[in-house]
Each structure stands twice: as C-alpha cells, then as structure tokens.
Short mmCIF file of C-alpha atoms and ligand atoms in Angstrom, two decimals:
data_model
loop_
_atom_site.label_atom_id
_atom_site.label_comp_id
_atom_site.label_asym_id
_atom_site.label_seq_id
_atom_site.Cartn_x
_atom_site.Cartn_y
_atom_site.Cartn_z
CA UNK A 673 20.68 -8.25 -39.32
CA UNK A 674 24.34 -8.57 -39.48
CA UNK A 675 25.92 -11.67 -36.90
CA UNK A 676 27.73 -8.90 -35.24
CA UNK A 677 25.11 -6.81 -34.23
CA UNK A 678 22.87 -9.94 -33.39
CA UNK A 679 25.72 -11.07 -31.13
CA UNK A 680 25.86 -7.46 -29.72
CA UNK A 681 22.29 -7.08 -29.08
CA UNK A 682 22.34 -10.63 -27.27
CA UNK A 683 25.07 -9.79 -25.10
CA UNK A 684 23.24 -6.77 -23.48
CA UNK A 685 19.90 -9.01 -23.44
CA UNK A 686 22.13 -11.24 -21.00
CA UNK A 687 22.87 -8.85 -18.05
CA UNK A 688 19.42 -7.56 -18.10
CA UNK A 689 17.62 -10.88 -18.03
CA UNK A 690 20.55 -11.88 -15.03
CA UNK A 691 19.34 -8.55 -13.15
CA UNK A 692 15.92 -10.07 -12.69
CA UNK A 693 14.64 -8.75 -9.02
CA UNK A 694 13.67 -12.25 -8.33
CA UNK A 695 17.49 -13.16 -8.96
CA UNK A 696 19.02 -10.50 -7.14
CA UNK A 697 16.47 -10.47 -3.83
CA UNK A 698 17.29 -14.37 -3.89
CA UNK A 699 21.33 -13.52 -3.72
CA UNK A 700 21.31 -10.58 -1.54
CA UNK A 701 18.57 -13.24 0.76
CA UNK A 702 16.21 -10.47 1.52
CA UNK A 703 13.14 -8.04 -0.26
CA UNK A 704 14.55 -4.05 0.33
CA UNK A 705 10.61 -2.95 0.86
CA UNK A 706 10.21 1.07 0.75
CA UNK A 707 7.38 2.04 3.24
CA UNK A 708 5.97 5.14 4.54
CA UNK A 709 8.05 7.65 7.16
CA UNK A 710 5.55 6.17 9.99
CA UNK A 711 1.99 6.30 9.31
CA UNK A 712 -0.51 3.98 11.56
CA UNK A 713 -1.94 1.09 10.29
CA UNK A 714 0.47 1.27 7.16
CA UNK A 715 4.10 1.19 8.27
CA UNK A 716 5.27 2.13 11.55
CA UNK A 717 7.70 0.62 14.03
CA UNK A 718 6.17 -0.53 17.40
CA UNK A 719 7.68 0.13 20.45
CA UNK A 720 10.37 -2.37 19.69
CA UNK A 721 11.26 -1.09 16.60
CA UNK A 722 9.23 -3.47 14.51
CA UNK A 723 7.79 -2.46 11.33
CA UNK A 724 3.82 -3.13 11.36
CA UNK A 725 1.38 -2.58 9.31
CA UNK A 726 -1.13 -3.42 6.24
CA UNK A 727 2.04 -2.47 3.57
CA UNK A 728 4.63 -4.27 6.10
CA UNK A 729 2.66 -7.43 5.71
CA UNK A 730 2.46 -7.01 1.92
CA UNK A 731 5.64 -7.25 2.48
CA UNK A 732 6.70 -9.76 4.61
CA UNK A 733 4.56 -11.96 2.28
CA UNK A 734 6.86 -11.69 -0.40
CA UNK A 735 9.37 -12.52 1.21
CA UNK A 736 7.83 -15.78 2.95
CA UNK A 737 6.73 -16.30 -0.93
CA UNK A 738 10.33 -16.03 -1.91
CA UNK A 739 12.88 -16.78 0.75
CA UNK A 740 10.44 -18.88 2.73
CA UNK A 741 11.16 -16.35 5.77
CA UNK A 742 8.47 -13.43 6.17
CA UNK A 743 11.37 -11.84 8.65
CA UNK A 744 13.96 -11.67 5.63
CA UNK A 745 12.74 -8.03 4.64
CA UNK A 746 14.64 -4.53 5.25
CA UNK A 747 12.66 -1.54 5.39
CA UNK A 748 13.41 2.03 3.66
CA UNK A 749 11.15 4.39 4.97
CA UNK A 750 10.39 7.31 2.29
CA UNK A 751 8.59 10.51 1.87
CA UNK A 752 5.93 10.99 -0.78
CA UNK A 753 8.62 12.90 -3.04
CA UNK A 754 11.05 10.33 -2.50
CA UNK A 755 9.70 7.04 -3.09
CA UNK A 756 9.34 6.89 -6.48
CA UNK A 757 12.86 7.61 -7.20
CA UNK A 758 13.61 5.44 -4.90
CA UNK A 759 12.04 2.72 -6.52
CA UNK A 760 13.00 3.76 -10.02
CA UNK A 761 16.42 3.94 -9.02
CA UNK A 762 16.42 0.38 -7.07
CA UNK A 763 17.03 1.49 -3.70
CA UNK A 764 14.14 -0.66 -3.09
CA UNK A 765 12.45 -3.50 -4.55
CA UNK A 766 8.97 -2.75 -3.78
CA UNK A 767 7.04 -0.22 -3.38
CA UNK A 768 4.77 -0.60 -0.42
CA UNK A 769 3.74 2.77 1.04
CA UNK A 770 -0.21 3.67 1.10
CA UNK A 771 0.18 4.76 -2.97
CA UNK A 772 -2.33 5.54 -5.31
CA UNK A 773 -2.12 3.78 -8.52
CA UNK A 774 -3.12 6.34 -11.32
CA UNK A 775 -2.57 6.26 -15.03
CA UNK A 776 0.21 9.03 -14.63
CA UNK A 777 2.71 6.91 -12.19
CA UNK A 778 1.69 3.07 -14.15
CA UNK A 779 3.04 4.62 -17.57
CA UNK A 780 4.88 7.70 -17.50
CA UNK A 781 6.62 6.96 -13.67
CA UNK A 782 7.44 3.52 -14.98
CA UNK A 783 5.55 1.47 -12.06
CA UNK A 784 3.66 -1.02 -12.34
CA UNK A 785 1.02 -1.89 -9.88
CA UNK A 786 0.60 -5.74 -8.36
CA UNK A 787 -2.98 -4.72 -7.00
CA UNK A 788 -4.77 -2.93 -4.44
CA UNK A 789 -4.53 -3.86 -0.62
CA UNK A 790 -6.86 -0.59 0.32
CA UNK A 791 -9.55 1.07 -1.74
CA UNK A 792 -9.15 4.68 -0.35
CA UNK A 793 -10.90 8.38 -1.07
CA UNK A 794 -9.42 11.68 0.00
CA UNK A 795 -10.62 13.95 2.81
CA UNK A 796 -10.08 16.96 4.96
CA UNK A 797 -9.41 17.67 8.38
CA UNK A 798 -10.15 20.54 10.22
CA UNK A 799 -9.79 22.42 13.48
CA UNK A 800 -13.28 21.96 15.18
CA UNK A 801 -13.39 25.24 16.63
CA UNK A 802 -13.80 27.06 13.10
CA UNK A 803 -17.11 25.07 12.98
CA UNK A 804 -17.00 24.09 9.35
CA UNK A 805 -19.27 21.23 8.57
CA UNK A 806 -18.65 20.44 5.02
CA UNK A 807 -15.42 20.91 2.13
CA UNK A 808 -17.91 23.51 0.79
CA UNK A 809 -17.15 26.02 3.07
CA UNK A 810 -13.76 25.91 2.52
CA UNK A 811 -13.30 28.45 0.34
CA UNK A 812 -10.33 30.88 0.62
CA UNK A 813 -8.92 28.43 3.65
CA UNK A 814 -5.14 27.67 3.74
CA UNK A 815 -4.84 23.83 3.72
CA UNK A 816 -1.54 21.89 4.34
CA UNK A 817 -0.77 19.37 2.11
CA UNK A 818 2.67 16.87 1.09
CA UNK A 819 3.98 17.76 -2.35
CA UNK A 820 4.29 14.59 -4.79
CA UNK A 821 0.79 13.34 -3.78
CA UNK A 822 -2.48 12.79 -5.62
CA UNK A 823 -3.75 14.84 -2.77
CA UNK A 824 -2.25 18.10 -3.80
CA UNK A 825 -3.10 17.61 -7.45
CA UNK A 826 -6.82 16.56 -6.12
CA UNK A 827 -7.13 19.45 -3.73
CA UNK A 828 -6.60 21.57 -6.92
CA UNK A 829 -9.43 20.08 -8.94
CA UNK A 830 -11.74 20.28 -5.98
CA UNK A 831 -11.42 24.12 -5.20
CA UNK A 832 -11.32 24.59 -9.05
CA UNK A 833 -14.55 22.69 -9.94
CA UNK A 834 -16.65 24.26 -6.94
CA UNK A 835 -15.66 27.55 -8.17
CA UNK A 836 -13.86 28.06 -4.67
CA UNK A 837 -10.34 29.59 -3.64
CA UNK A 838 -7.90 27.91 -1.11
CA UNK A 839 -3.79 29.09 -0.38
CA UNK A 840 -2.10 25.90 -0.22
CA UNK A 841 0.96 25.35 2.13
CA UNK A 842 2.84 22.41 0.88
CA UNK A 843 5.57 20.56 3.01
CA UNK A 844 7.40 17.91 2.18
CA UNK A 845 7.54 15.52 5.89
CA UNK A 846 4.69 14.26 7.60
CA UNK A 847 5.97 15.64 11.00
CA UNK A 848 6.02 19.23 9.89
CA UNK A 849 3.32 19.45 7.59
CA UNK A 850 1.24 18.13 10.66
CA UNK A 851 2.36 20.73 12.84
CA UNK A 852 2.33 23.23 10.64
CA UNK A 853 -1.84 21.89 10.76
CA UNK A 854 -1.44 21.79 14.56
CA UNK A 855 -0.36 25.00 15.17
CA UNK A 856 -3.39 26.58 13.24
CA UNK A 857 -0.99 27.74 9.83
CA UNK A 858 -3.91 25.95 7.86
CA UNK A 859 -7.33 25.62 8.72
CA UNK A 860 -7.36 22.14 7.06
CA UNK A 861 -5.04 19.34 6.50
CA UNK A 862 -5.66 17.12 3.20
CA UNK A 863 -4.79 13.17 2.71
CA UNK A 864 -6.23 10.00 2.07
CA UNK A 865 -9.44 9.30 4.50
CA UNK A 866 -7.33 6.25 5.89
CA UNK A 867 -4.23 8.70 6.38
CA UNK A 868 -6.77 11.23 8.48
CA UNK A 869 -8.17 8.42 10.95
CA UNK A 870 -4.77 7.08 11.07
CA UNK A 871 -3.37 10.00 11.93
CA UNK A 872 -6.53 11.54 14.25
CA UNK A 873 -6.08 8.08 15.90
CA UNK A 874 -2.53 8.16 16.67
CA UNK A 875 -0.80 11.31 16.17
CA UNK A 876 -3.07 13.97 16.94
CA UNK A 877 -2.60 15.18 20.89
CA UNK A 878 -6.14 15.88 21.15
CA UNK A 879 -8.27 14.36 18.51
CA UNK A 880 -11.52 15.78 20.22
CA UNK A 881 -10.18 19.08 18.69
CA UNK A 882 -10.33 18.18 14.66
CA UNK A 883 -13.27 17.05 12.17
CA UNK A 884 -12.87 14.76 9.82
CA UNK A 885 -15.20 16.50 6.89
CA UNK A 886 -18.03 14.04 5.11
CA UNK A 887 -17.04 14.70 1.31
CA UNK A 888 -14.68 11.85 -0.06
CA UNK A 889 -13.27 14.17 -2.93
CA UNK A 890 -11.55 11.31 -5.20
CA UNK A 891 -10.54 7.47 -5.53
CA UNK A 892 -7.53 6.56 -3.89
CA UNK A 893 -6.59 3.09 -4.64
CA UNK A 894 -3.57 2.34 -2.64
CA UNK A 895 -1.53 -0.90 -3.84
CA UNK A 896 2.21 -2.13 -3.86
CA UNK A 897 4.31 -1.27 -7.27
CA UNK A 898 7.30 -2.22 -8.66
CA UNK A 899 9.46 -1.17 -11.79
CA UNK A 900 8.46 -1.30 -15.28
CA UNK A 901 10.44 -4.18 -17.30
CA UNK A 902 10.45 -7.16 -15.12
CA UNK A 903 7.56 -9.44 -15.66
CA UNK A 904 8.66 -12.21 -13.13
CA UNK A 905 9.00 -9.91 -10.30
CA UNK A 906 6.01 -8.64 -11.21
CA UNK A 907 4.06 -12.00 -10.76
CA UNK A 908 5.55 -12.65 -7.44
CA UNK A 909 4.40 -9.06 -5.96
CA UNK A 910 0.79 -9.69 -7.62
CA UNK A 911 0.03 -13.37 -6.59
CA UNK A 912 1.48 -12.68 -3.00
CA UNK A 913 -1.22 -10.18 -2.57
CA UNK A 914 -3.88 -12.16 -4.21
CA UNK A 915 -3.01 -15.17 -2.01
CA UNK A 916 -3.62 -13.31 1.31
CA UNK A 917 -7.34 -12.52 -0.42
CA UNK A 918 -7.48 -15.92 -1.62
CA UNK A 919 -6.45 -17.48 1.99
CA UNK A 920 -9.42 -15.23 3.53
CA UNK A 921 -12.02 -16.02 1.00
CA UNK A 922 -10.80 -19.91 1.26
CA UNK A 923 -11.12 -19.03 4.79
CA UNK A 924 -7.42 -20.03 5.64
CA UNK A 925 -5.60 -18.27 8.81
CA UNK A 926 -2.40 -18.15 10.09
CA UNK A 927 -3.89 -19.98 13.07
CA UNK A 928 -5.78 -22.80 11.08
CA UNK A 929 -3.58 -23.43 7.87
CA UNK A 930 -1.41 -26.37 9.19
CA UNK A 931 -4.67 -28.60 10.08
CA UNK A 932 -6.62 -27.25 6.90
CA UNK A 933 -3.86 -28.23 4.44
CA UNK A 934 -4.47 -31.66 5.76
CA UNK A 935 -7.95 -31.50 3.79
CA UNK A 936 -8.55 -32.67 0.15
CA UNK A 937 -10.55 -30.29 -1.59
CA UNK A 938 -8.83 -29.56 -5.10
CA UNK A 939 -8.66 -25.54 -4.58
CA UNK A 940 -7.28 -26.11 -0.87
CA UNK A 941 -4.89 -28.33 -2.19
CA UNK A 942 -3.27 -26.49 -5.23
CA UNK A 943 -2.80 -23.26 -2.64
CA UNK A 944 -1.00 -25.57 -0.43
CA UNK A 945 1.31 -26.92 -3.28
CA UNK A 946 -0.10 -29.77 -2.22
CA UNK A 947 -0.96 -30.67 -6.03
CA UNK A 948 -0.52 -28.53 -8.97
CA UNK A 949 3.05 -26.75 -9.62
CA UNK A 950 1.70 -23.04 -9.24
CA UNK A 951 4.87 -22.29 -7.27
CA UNK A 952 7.19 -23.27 -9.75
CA UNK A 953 5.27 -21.28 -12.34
CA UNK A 954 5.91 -18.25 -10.60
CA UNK A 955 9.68 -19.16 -10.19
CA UNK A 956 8.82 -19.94 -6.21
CA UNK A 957 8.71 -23.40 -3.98
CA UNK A 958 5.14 -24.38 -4.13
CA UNK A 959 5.20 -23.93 -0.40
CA UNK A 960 4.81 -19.90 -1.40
CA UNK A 961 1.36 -19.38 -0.50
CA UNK A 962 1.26 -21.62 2.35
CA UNK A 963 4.40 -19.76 3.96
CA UNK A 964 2.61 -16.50 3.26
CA UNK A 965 -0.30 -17.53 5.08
CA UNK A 966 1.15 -19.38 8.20
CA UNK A 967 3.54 -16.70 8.67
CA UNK A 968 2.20 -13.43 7.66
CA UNK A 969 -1.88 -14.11 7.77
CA UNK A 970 -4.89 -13.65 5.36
CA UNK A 971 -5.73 -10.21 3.99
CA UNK A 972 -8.40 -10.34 7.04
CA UNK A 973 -5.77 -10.76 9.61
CA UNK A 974 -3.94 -8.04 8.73
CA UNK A 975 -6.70 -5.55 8.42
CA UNK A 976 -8.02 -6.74 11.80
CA UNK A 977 -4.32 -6.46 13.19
CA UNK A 978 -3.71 -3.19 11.81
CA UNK A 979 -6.55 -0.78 11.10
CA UNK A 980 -9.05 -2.21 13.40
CA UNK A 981 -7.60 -1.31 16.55
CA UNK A 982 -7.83 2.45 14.57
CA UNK A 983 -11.00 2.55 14.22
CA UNK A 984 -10.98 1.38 10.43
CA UNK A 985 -14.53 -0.26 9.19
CA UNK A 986 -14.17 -2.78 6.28
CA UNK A 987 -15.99 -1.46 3.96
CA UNK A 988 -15.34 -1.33 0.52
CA UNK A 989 -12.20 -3.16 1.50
CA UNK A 990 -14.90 -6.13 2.67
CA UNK A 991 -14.02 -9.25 0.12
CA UNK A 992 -16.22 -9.08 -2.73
CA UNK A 993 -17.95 -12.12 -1.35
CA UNK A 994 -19.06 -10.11 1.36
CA UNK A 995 -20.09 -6.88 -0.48
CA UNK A 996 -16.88 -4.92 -1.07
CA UNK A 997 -14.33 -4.91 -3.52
CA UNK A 998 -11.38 -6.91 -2.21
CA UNK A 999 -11.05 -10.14 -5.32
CA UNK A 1000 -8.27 -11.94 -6.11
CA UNK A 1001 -8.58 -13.92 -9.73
CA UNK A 1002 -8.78 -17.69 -9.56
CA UNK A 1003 -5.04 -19.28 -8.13
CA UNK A 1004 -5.27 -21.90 -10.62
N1 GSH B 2483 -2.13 8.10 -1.64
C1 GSH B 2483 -1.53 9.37 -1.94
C2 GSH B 2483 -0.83 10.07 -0.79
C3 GSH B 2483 -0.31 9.28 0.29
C4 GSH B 2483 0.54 10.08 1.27
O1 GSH B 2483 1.74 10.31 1.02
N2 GSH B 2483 -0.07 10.50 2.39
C5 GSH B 2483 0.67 11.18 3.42
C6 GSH B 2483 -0.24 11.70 4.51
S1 GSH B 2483 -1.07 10.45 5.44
C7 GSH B 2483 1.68 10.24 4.02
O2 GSH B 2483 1.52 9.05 3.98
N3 GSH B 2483 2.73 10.79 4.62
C8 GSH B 2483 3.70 10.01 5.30
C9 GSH B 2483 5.10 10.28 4.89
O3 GSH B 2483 5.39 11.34 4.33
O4 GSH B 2483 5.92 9.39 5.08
C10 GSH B 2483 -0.54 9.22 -3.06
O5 GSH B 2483 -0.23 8.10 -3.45
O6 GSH B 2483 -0.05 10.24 -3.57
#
C-alpha cells in the first residue's frame, strides 16, 4: 500500500472511531431512546407526561450506566414503519420499542440486538360476539394489522400453512388500526400476545367485548437494538440489560442495594465496582451497575411495575433460575 493511501484510509478511520455513540451520548449528556407511539407496559407517558414502561427502564438504565443519571434520557416515540429508519439514520440511539429480533432486521436492517427483555408469541383478538373460539376458524376473516411488523409477515404464513384465506387491512398507527378493529372493519386484530393484553387492558372501552384467541402463532422475542458498526455502544446496551437480570438473580433491589453493597461476597462486590474494573472495561465508572440498580431497579422491579398491574404472568420471562428463560451471562 502506497503512504498516501495509508494516510488516506487513516484519516477517514479517525472521524468514524470519534463518532462512537458512547462519545457522542457523553457530549450531547443524554441517550435519544426511540420507544413505541404509547403502548402499556412498554412505553407510555403517565398522567404527568412521564415515560414508563419495561423499554423506558431499559432505557433509563443506560443512561444511569453512562451519565450516572437514569433521568438524562429523551424519548422519540415511533411507529413500527418508522423506527428502524430512525435508528439507522441516528435520530435515536437505541432502539427500545417491544421489537422482535429476527435474522432479517440483525443482518440485512443493520441492527444489532443487546438481548431480550420479553420473550413474546403472536396472537389474535377478536370481537366476542362472532363466537370464534380458536385462529382456526378464521378463515376468510378481515384482520387489521400495522405494516413493518413480524405480525403481518406472520399472519401470512399462518393463513397460508392452514390452507385458510384472510383480507388483510393494514394501517400504519396504533390509534387507527385499533379503531378500524373497534368499529367492526376486521373481525380480528393481530400483534404480539403482550401488545393484545396491553392493549385489552388499557385501551379497549369495553374489554368484556373481545377474546384473546389460545393459539400463540410464532416467537416474538422483543429486545433493545442498536446500529451495526459500533462495538462499544454495543457492550453498554447489552451489559445494562444483563445487569438488571443479574441484580434480580443476585437478588439486589432498588430498595436494598445501598445496605447490600456493604457485604463482601466476591460476585456482590465486582457488580458494585466495589473490586474488579468491569466498569472501566466497558468504557463506564464502575459505579454503572450499581446506578442502574438503585435508580432504575432489577429486571423484577420493572416487570412487577409495569406489566403486573396488566395482568402480565411471568412466565417464560421468569429468570431461568426460576424456570423461564430470562439469563444474563456471568458479570465477571
Ligand atoms: N414485535 C413486532 C411488532 C410490534 C408492534 O409494532 N406492535 C404494535 C401493536 S401492539 C405496536 O406496538 N404498535 C404501537 C405503535 O405503532 O407505536 C415487531 O417487532 O415487528
């Protein structure tokens, strides 16, 4: 290689390596988090205009991980067509909106997924009054549906594979497609099984009305993502999830964390930064996973915070300690 190419090639490495998200959420002094529009138990502002949520918290973790401040985050809400160019384009740093990480979105969408904070499966709602009991009796119903989902592409393979016919009606916001469910256009709405009781819990005006169908018609596994290409931002979005799971399997609470760190078991100690340098290895203040627990909670809290009050079971979302599939690898 000629010098002058080697010097040109190392003066574009510079700007790209200075553009690390890391870098540039630690400048601008807060994480630019795209959530969903305003789904239940996910991302929705309270009634003061405060963001909660399982995905909010995911959040808010990183930032108490990075900034030291769990309040230092800004929210974009976003449609299921919009958020990945939204995250692509770096509207947002994160991608935290109930999202199912496939094969599709981790190589050809240019994501890449820190994890899962909600093992999921999709379902069907319908209008109790047509008395349908099961997906298999579907056939030749209209069902609504949001474009840009793994829902509409599943909804295809399900008709398809039973040998059944359905007339999809596709619409792009959550408000409308709901209505258009409401006001009897479709005989079923389709979404993640979380994104029905959410909804059936919170939105629907008279949830006595609608059936949530048995059949669980895929795997949804719904995690945080961020871009391709930036390895270090990547680490910090992964280990702040695993260190909520860690914190409930270690059995460490918001409440409790302050008098626990006082103990001296090894593990206890390295999440702390009490010993170790684990924080620095990520780039971080070994405070990180402390500040993510005392300000933002376990993976427990949040759940119990969020999606209890919903209705939501644990599940497969129980810690694999306790039967389910929630495991964060060793914080060592
Ligand atoms: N997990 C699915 C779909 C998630 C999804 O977008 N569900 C709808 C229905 S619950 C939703 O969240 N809509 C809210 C919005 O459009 O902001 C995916 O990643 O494609």
């Amino acid at each position: 290689m000629g010098k002058g190419l080697a010097l040109a090639l190392a003066l574009v490495a510079v700007p790209a390596a200075a553009q690390s998200t890391l870098d540039a959420v630690r400048s601008k002094g807060f994480v630019q988090c795209g959530v969903n529009t305003g789904l239940a138990g996910f991302s929705l502002p309270d009634s003061k205009g405060i963001w909660r949520g399982i995905d909010v918290d995911l959040c808010r973790a990183v930032a108490a991980a990075v900034l030291g401040d769990a309040g230092k985050v800004r929210f974009t809400p976003l449609t299921s067509q919009q958020r990945f160019t939204a995250l692509q384009s770096g509207e947002v740093d994160i991608l935290a909106r109930n999202t199912t990480w496939t094969l599709t979105r981790d190589t050809s969408l240019g994501l890449n997924f820190a994890g899962v904070n909600y093992y999921d499966g999709q379902g069907f709602m319908v209008h109790r009054k047509l008395n349908v009991k099961s997906a298999k009796e579907l056939d030749g119903a209209t069902v609504c549906v949001q474009p840009g989902t793994t829902n509409e592409l599943n909804l295809a393979d399900y008709f398809r594979a039973n040998g059944m016919k359905f007339r999809p009606v596709v619409i792009e916001k959550l408000e409308e497609v709901l209505n258009a469910y409401f006001v009897g256009r479709c005989a079923a709405f389709t979404t993640d099984h979380s994104g029905l009781v959410a909804l059936r819990g919170s939105r629907v005006p008279k949830p006595e009305d609608h059936v949530v169908l048995p059949e669980i018609i895929s795997k949804e596994p719904l995690g945080p993502a961020v871009r391709h290409g930036d390895d270090r931002w990547f680490d910090v979005v992964k280990w702040s999830l695993f260190a909520m799971i860690e914190a409930e399997e270690l059995g460490l609470s918001s409440k409790n964390i302050e008098e626990q760190a006082k103990g001296a078991g090894p593990s206890l100690q390295r999440f702390v930064g009490a010993s170790g340098e684990l924080g620095k290895m990520l780039g971080l203040d070994n405070r990180w996973a402390f500040n993510i627990v005392k300000q933002v909670g376990n993976y427990g809290e949040s759940f119990d915070a969020n999606l209890k009050p919903l209705g939501f079971e644990r599940g497969l979302n129980r810690l694999w300690t306790q039967g389910g599939l929630i495991y964060a690898p060793p914080i060592r």
